[in-house]
Amino acid sequence: TPQAVVSITNTLTKGMRNSQVTKLQQILAKDPVVYPEGLVTGYFGPTTEQAVKRFQKKYGLQQVGSVGPQTRKLLNAQ
């Protein structure tokens, strides 16, 4: 049976630790330019924040370092 695609549904910010952050890191890790560390820890720390900013820059979004509706939509399309 194929695995269900889990999408990011919540706003994610630095300091959070949950399965949504794990999903965020898995998506970011697909692009070594955006997330060269590729760490999937489930913890939204400074490394993840920098990766989110690089992702936002790549797609022309404001580089805030947290995952809101616009960033989430692009991440879920990856």
C-alpha positions as MATLAB code, in Angstrom:
seq = 'TPQAVVSITNTLTKGMRNSQVTKLQQILAKDPVVYPEGLVTGYFGPTTEQAVKRFQKKYGLQQVGSVGPQTRKLLNAQ';
ca = [
       0.000    0.000    0.000;
       1.356    3.457   -0.833;
       2.175    5.725    2.059;
      -0.154    8.641    2.632;
       1.437   11.955    1.799;
       1.709   13.921    4.994;
       1.570   17.647    4.434;
       2.525   20.493    6.710;
      -0.646   21.946    8.184;
       0.628   24.146   11.035;
       2.657   27.323   11.312;
       6.163   26.268   12.342;
       8.626   28.428   14.237;
      12.030   28.119   15.849;
      11.976   26.164   19.105;
       9.215   23.745   18.084;
       9.696   19.982   18.223;
       7.122   17.739   16.538;
       6.312   15.535   13.541;
       5.454   18.588   11.417;
       9.017   19.851   11.904;
      10.297   16.401   10.901;
       8.256   16.642    7.682;
       9.563   20.167    7.069;
      13.153   18.942    7.421;
      12.522   15.982    5.109;
      11.234   18.346    2.402;
      14.078   20.834    2.887;
      16.687   18.045    2.833;
      15.697   17.173   -0.750;
      17.544   20.341   -1.817;
      21.194   20.391   -0.690;
      21.499   24.054   -1.679;
      18.677   24.995    0.673;
      19.551   22.569    3.491;
      23.133   21.294    3.074;
      23.140   19.856    6.615;
      20.119   17.687    5.800;
      19.425   16.972    9.462;
      16.036   15.423   10.218;
      15.708   15.712   13.985;
      12.162   16.950   14.547;
      13.595   20.020   16.286;
      13.272   23.475   14.679;
      16.592   25.008   15.665;
      18.897   27.609   14.096;
      19.997   25.252   11.298;
      16.409   24.612   10.220;
      15.634   28.321   10.507;
      18.491   29.139    8.107;
      17.294   26.452    5.683;
      13.769   27.903    5.747;
      15.204   31.359    4.991;
      17.161   29.946    2.030;
      14.005   28.194    0.802;
      12.044   31.448    1.119;
      14.754   33.376   -0.741;
      14.797   30.776   -3.534;
      11.054   31.214   -4.075;
      10.962   35.010   -3.682;
       9.234   35.074   -0.312;
      10.062   37.329    2.618;
      12.863   35.592    4.523;
      11.336   35.370    7.966;
      12.675   31.925    8.906;
       9.330   30.590   10.076;
       6.778   28.590    8.089;
       3.521   30.437    7.499;
       0.780   29.911    4.894;
       2.778   30.960    1.788;
       5.887   28.980    2.688;
       3.776   26.000    3.724;
       1.972   25.978    0.368;
       5.287   25.881   -1.527;
       6.779   23.252    0.785;
       3.753   20.990    0.352;
       4.106   21.284   -3.431;
       7.682   19.906   -3.319;
];
